[in-house]
Amino acid sequence: DTMLFRRSIENNKLNMVPPSDWTSGFFPGILWYLYEYSGDTQFLSAAKSWTNTLKDQCYNTSTHDIGFIINSSFGQGYRITKSESYKIVMNTAAESLASRYFDDIGCIKSLDDIGDLEFPVLIDNMVNLEILYKAWRWNNNKKYYKIANKHALKTMEKHFRSDFSSFQVVDYDLNSLLPRYRGSFQGYSDSTAWARGQSWGLYGFVLAFRETGDRVYLDQSIRIASYILGHINFPADCIPYWDYLSPDIPNTPRDASAAAILASALIELSSYSEIKQPEQYLTIAEKIIHTMVRQGYFNKPNEYENFVLNQGVGSIPDKTEVGVPLIYGDYYLLEALVKYKNLKINEKL
Ligand code: GLY
């Protein structure tokens, strides 16, 4: 069924979701990475088919997740094939995302109708900025550049604590335009540090630096990386617990998805010439990958519907998808491996 997308395994059952789910683009994205990594054209034709089934999502103005959905499918497709038709879909998606921007606050509203929240902004919204930066450069449309930068700068100001850990959500008051709530839906508590959120934040500022070359984003990336890698609860095997401040550490789940996103962001951060000691980031990314392969995070072939990683954590507070394969864990692991391969090839040139 091409209108249902693999998301996770829960209670030994494959959990499939519709195109509007925030995770729908990751399966097509995985197919693009498999094609890029192997050159096997079976993956190319599957990637094209699964990507095309998501096309209508580019008109979806009801969520910031359009960035995840369209960038991981059409964005990867464009990067690899340079097909104009993919670019058109990316541009339309950028316009849809931009429609959620509210200049008085300086942010894109992440989600609608979340309890009594007025204008919720999630840390993972940083990752969605990629389609705006791309649309800015492709079309020389400064509106997208302005929106993405305003959102990123406001996120730096309001989402981060003085130690550079981040809140998952900041809800803005539509009258005062100031935060009325700062906390976490998926972390242990409002004052702790949900692991995937820390990875999203790092990933988002690394991509903002890549797209703009603005040093302010590189400095923020370095500070976030220092928080994560220097944390007393960052384990020696480098797979984060689901919340860096869970009081149950070490007797609480790891989150392999947070680790995969972190590995991808660290490999990219290590590749920037401005970074003085790139090994500090690359070594940790290598360790994450080695731990995953060698210490029980990898599924055996044909196990778990062929998901690659296990031990991801969707949401412990909601008691959903805990200790299971997650499609975004697999996607960011493959992305990390492709980035790593390209880094090593460039080193040899
Ligand atoms: N973007 C939602 C999550 O990371 O669970």
Coordinates of C-alpha atoms and ligand atoms in Angstrom, one line a residue:
D1 CA 0.0 0.0 0.0
T2 CA 1.8 3.1 -1.2
M3 CA -0.3 5.4 0.9
L4 CA 1.1 3.8 4.1
F5 CA 4.7 4.3 5.3
R6 CA 6.8 2.2 7.7
R7 CA 7.3 4.1 11.0
S8 CA 8.2 1.6 13.7
I9 CA 7.6 -1.8 15.3
E10 CA 5.3 -1.7 18.3
N11 CA 4.1 -4.8 20.2
N12 CA 5.7 -6.9 17.5
K13 CA 3.6 -5.2 14.8
L14 CA 4.7 -3.0 11.9
N15 CA 3.3 0.5 12.6
M16 CA 2.3 2.1 9.3
V17 CA 1.4 5.8 8.9
P18 CA -0.2 8.0 6.3
P19 CA 1.7 10.6 4.1
S20 CA 0.9 13.4 6.6
D21 CA 2.8 11.8 9.4
W22 CA 6.0 13.5 10.3
T23 CA 8.0 10.3 9.6
S24 CA 6.6 9.5 6.1
G25 CA 9.5 10.9 4.1
F26 CA 12.1 8.8 5.9
F27 CA 11.4 5.5 4.1
P28 CA 11.8 7.1 0.6
G29 CA 14.9 8.9 2.0
I30 CA 16.4 5.6 3.1
L31 CA 15.9 4.3 -0.4
W32 CA 17.8 7.3 -1.8
Y33 CA 20.7 6.8 0.6
L34 CA 20.8 3.1 -0.3
Y35 CA 20.9 4.0 -4.0
E36 CA 23.6 6.6 -3.3
Y37 CA 25.7 4.2 -1.2
S38 CA 25.4 1.1 -3.5
G39 CA 24.6 2.4 -7.0
D40 CA 21.9 -0.3 -7.2
T41 CA 19.2 0.9 -9.5
Q42 CA 16.5 -1.2 -7.8
F43 CA 16.8 1.3 -5.0
L44 CA 16.6 4.2 -7.5
S45 CA 13.3 3.0 -8.9
A46 CA 11.9 2.3 -5.5
A47 CA 13.1 5.7 -4.2
K48 CA 11.4 7.5 -7.1
S49 CA 8.0 5.6 -6.7
W50 CA 7.9 6.1 -2.9
T51 CA 9.0 9.8 -3.2
N52 CA 6.2 10.5 -5.7
T53 CA 3.5 9.2 -3.5
L54 CA 4.3 12.1 -1.1
K55 CA 4.0 14.9 -3.7
D56 CA 0.7 16.3 -2.4
Q57 CA 2.2 16.9 1.0
C58 CA 4.0 20.0 -0.4
Y59 CA 0.7 21.8 -0.1
N60 CA 0.3 20.9 3.5
T61 CA 0.3 24.1 5.5
S62 CA -0.9 22.5 8.8
T63 CA 2.4 21.5 10.3
H64 CA 6.1 22.4 10.3
D65 CA 6.7 18.7 9.7
I66 CA 6.4 19.3 6.0
G67 CA 10.1 20.0 6.2
F68 CA 10.9 16.5 7.4
I69 CA 8.4 14.9 5.0
I70 CA 9.5 16.7 1.8
N71 CA 13.2 17.2 2.5
S72 CA 14.0 13.6 3.3
S73 CA 12.2 12.4 0.2
F74 CA 12.2 15.1 -2.6
G75 CA 15.2 16.9 -1.1
Q76 CA 17.3 13.8 -1.2
G77 CA 15.9 13.0 -4.7
Y78 CA 16.9 16.4 -6.0
R79 CA 20.4 16.2 -4.4
I80 CA 21.0 12.9 -6.1
T81 CA 19.3 13.3 -9.5
K82 CA 19.0 17.1 -9.9
S83 CA 15.5 16.6 -11.4
E84 CA 13.7 19.9 -11.8
S85 CA 10.4 18.3 -10.9
Y86 CA 11.8 17.5 -7.4
K87 CA 12.9 21.1 -7.1
I88 CA 9.4 22.4 -7.9
V89 CA 8.0 20.3 -5.1
M90 CA 10.7 21.5 -2.6
N91 CA 9.9 25.1 -3.6
T92 CA 6.2 24.6 -3.0
A93 CA 6.9 23.0 0.4
A94 CA 9.1 26.0 1.3
E95 CA 6.2 28.3 0.6
S96 CA 3.8 26.1 2.7
L97 CA 6.3 26.2 5.6
A98 CA 6.8 29.9 5.2
S99 CA 3.0 30.4 5.6
R100 CA 3.4 29.3 9.2
Y101 CA 5.8 32.1 10.0
F102 CA 4.6 35.0 12.3
D103 CA 6.9 38.0 12.1
D104 CA 5.8 39.5 15.4
I105 CA 7.2 36.5 17.2
G106 CA 9.9 35.8 14.6
C107 CA 9.2 32.1 14.4
I108 CA 7.4 29.4 12.4
K109 CA 4.5 27.8 14.4
S110 CA 5.3 24.1 14.7
L111 CA 1.9 22.5 15.3
D112 CA -1.7 23.5 15.5
D113 CA -4.3 22.6 18.2
I114 CA -2.0 21.3 20.9
G115 CA -4.0 21.5 24.1
D116 CA -4.1 25.1 25.3
L117 CA -0.8 26.1 23.7
E118 CA -1.0 29.3 21.6
F119 CA 2.0 29.3 19.4
P120 CA 4.2 26.2 20.1
V121 CA 7.6 26.1 18.6
L122 CA 9.5 22.8 18.8
I123 CA 13.3 22.4 18.8
D124 CA 13.1 20.0 15.8
N125 CA 11.6 22.9 13.7
M126 CA 15.3 23.8 13.2
V127 CA 15.7 20.8 11.0
N128 CA 12.8 21.9 8.8
L129 CA 14.6 25.2 7.9
E130 CA 16.6 23.3 5.3
I131 CA 13.9 23.6 2.7
L132 CA 13.7 27.4 3.3
Y133 CA 17.5 27.8 2.9
K134 CA 17.4 25.7 -0.3
A135 CA 14.5 27.6 -1.8
W136 CA 16.3 30.9 -0.9
R137 CA 19.4 29.9 -2.8
W138 CA 17.6 28.3 -5.8
N139 CA 15.3 31.3 -6.4
N140 CA 17.3 34.1 -4.8
N141 CA 14.2 34.7 -2.7
K142 CA 15.3 36.6 0.3
K143 CA 12.0 36.1 2.1
Y144 CA 12.9 32.5 2.8
Y145 CA 16.4 33.5 4.0
K146 CA 14.9 36.0 6.4
I147 CA 12.3 33.7 7.8
A148 CA 14.8 30.9 8.4
N149 CA 17.3 33.2 10.0
K150 CA 14.8 34.9 12.2
H151 CA 13.5 31.5 13.4
A152 CA 17.0 30.2 14.0
L153 CA 18.1 33.3 16.0
K154 CA 14.9 33.3 18.0
T155 CA 15.4 29.7 18.8
M156 CA 18.9 30.4 20.0
E157 CA 17.6 33.1 22.3
K158 CA 14.5 31.3 23.7
H159 CA 15.0 27.6 23.5
F160 CA 18.4 27.3 25.2
R161 CA 19.3 27.4 28.8
S162 CA 22.6 28.9 30.0
D163 CA 24.3 25.5 29.8
F164 CA 23.2 25.2 26.1
S165 CA 20.8 22.3 26.8
S166 CA 17.4 23.0 25.1
F167 CA 13.7 22.9 25.9
Q168 CA 11.7 20.8 23.5
V169 CA 8.9 23.3 23.2
V170 CA 8.6 27.1 23.7
D171 CA 5.0 28.3 23.6
Y172 CA 4.6 32.0 22.8
D173 CA 1.9 34.3 24.2
L174 CA 0.1 35.9 21.2
N175 CA -0.4 39.1 23.1
S176 CA 2.9 39.8 24.9
L177 CA 4.8 37.8 22.2
L178 CA 6.9 36.3 25.0
P179 CA 7.3 32.7 26.0
R180 CA 4.4 31.6 28.2
Y181 CA 5.7 28.0 28.7
R182 CA 9.0 26.4 28.2
G183 CA 9.3 22.6 28.7
S184 CA 9.1 19.2 27.2
F185 CA 6.5 16.8 26.0
Q186 CA 8.8 13.8 25.4
G187 CA 11.5 14.4 28.0
Y188 CA 11.5 13.4 31.6
S189 CA 10.4 16.8 32.8
D190 CA 10.3 20.4 31.7
S191 CA 13.7 21.1 33.3
T192 CA 15.5 18.1 31.9
A193 CA 17.2 17.5 28.6
W194 CA 15.4 15.2 26.2
A195 CA 18.1 13.4 24.2
R196 CA 16.6 13.5 20.7
G197 CA 15.8 17.2 21.2
Q198 CA 19.5 17.9 22.0
S199 CA 20.4 16.0 18.8
W200 CA 17.8 17.9 16.7
G201 CA 19.2 21.2 18.0
L202 CA 22.7 20.3 17.1
Y203 CA 21.7 19.0 13.7
G204 CA 19.7 22.2 13.0
F205 CA 22.4 24.6 13.8
V206 CA 25.0 22.6 11.9
L207 CA 22.7 22.8 8.8
A208 CA 22.1 26.5 9.4
F209 CA 25.9 27.0 9.3
R210 CA 26.2 24.8 6.2
E211 CA 23.5 26.8 4.3
T212 CA 24.5 30.3 5.4
G213 CA 28.2 30.2 6.4
D214 CA 27.2 32.4 9.3
R215 CA 29.6 31.9 12.2
V216 CA 27.0 32.5 14.8
Y217 CA 25.4 29.1 13.9
L218 CA 28.8 27.4 14.0
D219 CA 29.4 28.8 17.5
Q220 CA 26.0 27.6 18.7
S221 CA 26.7 24.1 17.2
I222 CA 30.0 23.9 19.1
R223 CA 28.3 24.9 22.4
I224 CA 25.5 22.4 21.9
A225 CA 28.1 19.7 21.1
S226 CA 30.0 20.6 24.2
Y227 CA 26.9 20.2 26.4
I228 CA 26.2 16.8 24.9
L229 CA 29.7 15.3 24.7
G230 CA 30.8 16.8 28.1
H231 CA 27.7 15.7 29.9
I232 CA 28.4 13.5 33.0
N233 CA 25.6 11.2 31.8
F234 CA 26.9 10.9 28.2
P235 CA 27.8 7.2 28.3
A236 CA 31.2 5.8 27.4
D237 CA 29.7 3.8 24.5
C238 CA 28.2 7.1 23.2
I239 CA 24.6 6.0 22.8
P240 CA 22.6 8.6 24.9
Y241 CA 20.1 7.7 27.5
W242 CA 16.7 9.0 26.3
D243 CA 17.0 12.1 28.6
Y244 CA 20.4 13.3 29.8
L245 CA 18.9 14.1 33.2
S246 CA 16.7 11.2 33.8
P247 CA 17.0 10.3 37.5
D248 CA 16.9 6.6 36.6
I249 CA 20.2 6.6 34.7
P250 CA 21.7 4.0 34.2
N251 CA 18.6 1.9 34.6
T252 CA 16.6 3.6 31.8
P253 CA 16.5 3.1 28.0
R254 CA 19.0 4.5 25.6
D255 CA 17.7 6.2 22.4
A256 CA 19.4 4.9 19.3
S257 CA 17.6 7.5 17.2
A258 CA 19.1 10.3 19.2
A259 CA 22.5 8.6 18.7
A260 CA 22.0 8.3 14.9
I261 CA 21.0 12.0 14.5
L262 CA 24.0 13.0 16.7
A263 CA 26.4 10.9 14.6
S264 CA 25.2 12.6 11.4
A265 CA 25.5 16.1 12.9
L266 CA 29.0 15.4 14.4
I267 CA 30.4 14.0 11.1
E268 CA 29.3 17.1 9.3
L269 CA 30.6 19.5 12.1
S270 CA 34.0 17.7 12.0
S271 CA 34.2 18.5 8.2
Y272 CA 34.2 22.3 8.6
S273 CA 37.6 23.9 8.1
E274 CA 36.8 26.4 10.9
I275 CA 36.8 23.5 13.4
K276 CA 40.1 23.4 15.3
Q277 CA 40.0 19.8 16.5
P278 CA 37.7 17.9 14.2
E279 CA 38.8 14.5 15.7
Q280 CA 36.9 15.4 18.9
Y281 CA 33.6 15.1 16.9
L282 CA 34.6 12.5 14.4
T283 CA 35.9 10.1 17.1
I284 CA 32.5 10.2 18.9
A285 CA 30.6 9.7 15.7
E286 CA 32.8 6.7 14.9
K287 CA 32.2 5.3 18.4
I288 CA 28.4 5.7 18.0
I289 CA 28.5 3.7 14.8
H290 CA 30.8 1.0 16.2
T291 CA 28.6 0.6 19.3
M292 CA 25.5 0.3 17.2
V293 CA 27.1 -2.4 14.9
R294 CA 28.9 -4.4 17.6
Q295 CA 26.8 -4.1 20.8
G296 CA 23.3 -5.2 20.0
Y297 CA 21.7 -2.2 18.4
F298 CA 21.7 -3.8 15.0
N299 CA 18.9 -6.1 14.0
K300 CA 19.8 -9.4 12.3
P301 CA 18.8 -9.7 8.6
N302 CA 15.0 -10.4 8.3
E303 CA 14.4 -9.5 11.9
Y304 CA 12.0 -6.7 12.8
E305 CA 10.6 -6.3 9.3
N306 CA 14.1 -5.4 8.1
F307 CA 14.5 -2.2 10.2
V308 CA 18.2 -1.8 10.8
L309 CA 18.4 -0.4 14.3
N310 CA 16.6 -1.3 17.5
Q311 CA 16.3 0.4 20.9
G312 CA 14.9 3.7 19.7
V313 CA 12.6 5.7 22.0
G314 CA 9.6 7.5 20.6
S315 CA 8.1 8.8 23.8
I316 CA 8.5 7.5 27.3
P317 CA 5.9 9.9 28.9
D318 CA 3.3 8.7 26.3
K319 CA 4.5 5.1 26.7
T320 CA 4.7 4.7 22.9
E321 CA 7.5 3.2 20.8
V322 CA 9.9 2.5 23.7
G323 CA 12.9 0.4 22.9
V324 CA 11.9 -0.3 19.3
P325 CA 13.1 0.2 15.7
L326 CA 12.2 3.6 14.4
I327 CA 12.4 4.7 10.8
Y328 CA 14.1 7.9 11.6
G329 CA 16.8 6.1 13.5
D330 CA 17.6 4.1 10.4
Y331 CA 17.4 7.2 8.1
Y332 CA 19.9 9.2 10.1
L333 CA 22.2 6.2 10.6
L334 CA 22.3 5.7 6.8
E335 CA 22.9 9.5 6.4
A336 CA 25.8 9.3 8.8
L337 CA 27.3 6.4 6.9
V338 CA 27.0 8.2 3.6
K339 CA 28.5 11.4 5.0
Y340 CA 31.3 9.4 6.6
K341 CA 32.1 7.6 3.4
N342 CA 32.2 10.9 1.5
L343 CA 34.4 12.5 4.1
K344 CA 36.9 9.7 3.9
I345 CA 36.8 9.8 0.0
N346 CA 37.5 13.6 0.2
E347 CA 40.4 13.1 2.6
K348 CA 42.0 10.8 0.1
L349 CA 41.7 13.3 -2.9
Ligands
GLY1 N1 9.9 15.2 15.8 C1 9.3 14.5 16.8 C2 10.2 13.6 17.5 O1 11.4 13.8 17.4 O2 9.8 12.7 18.2

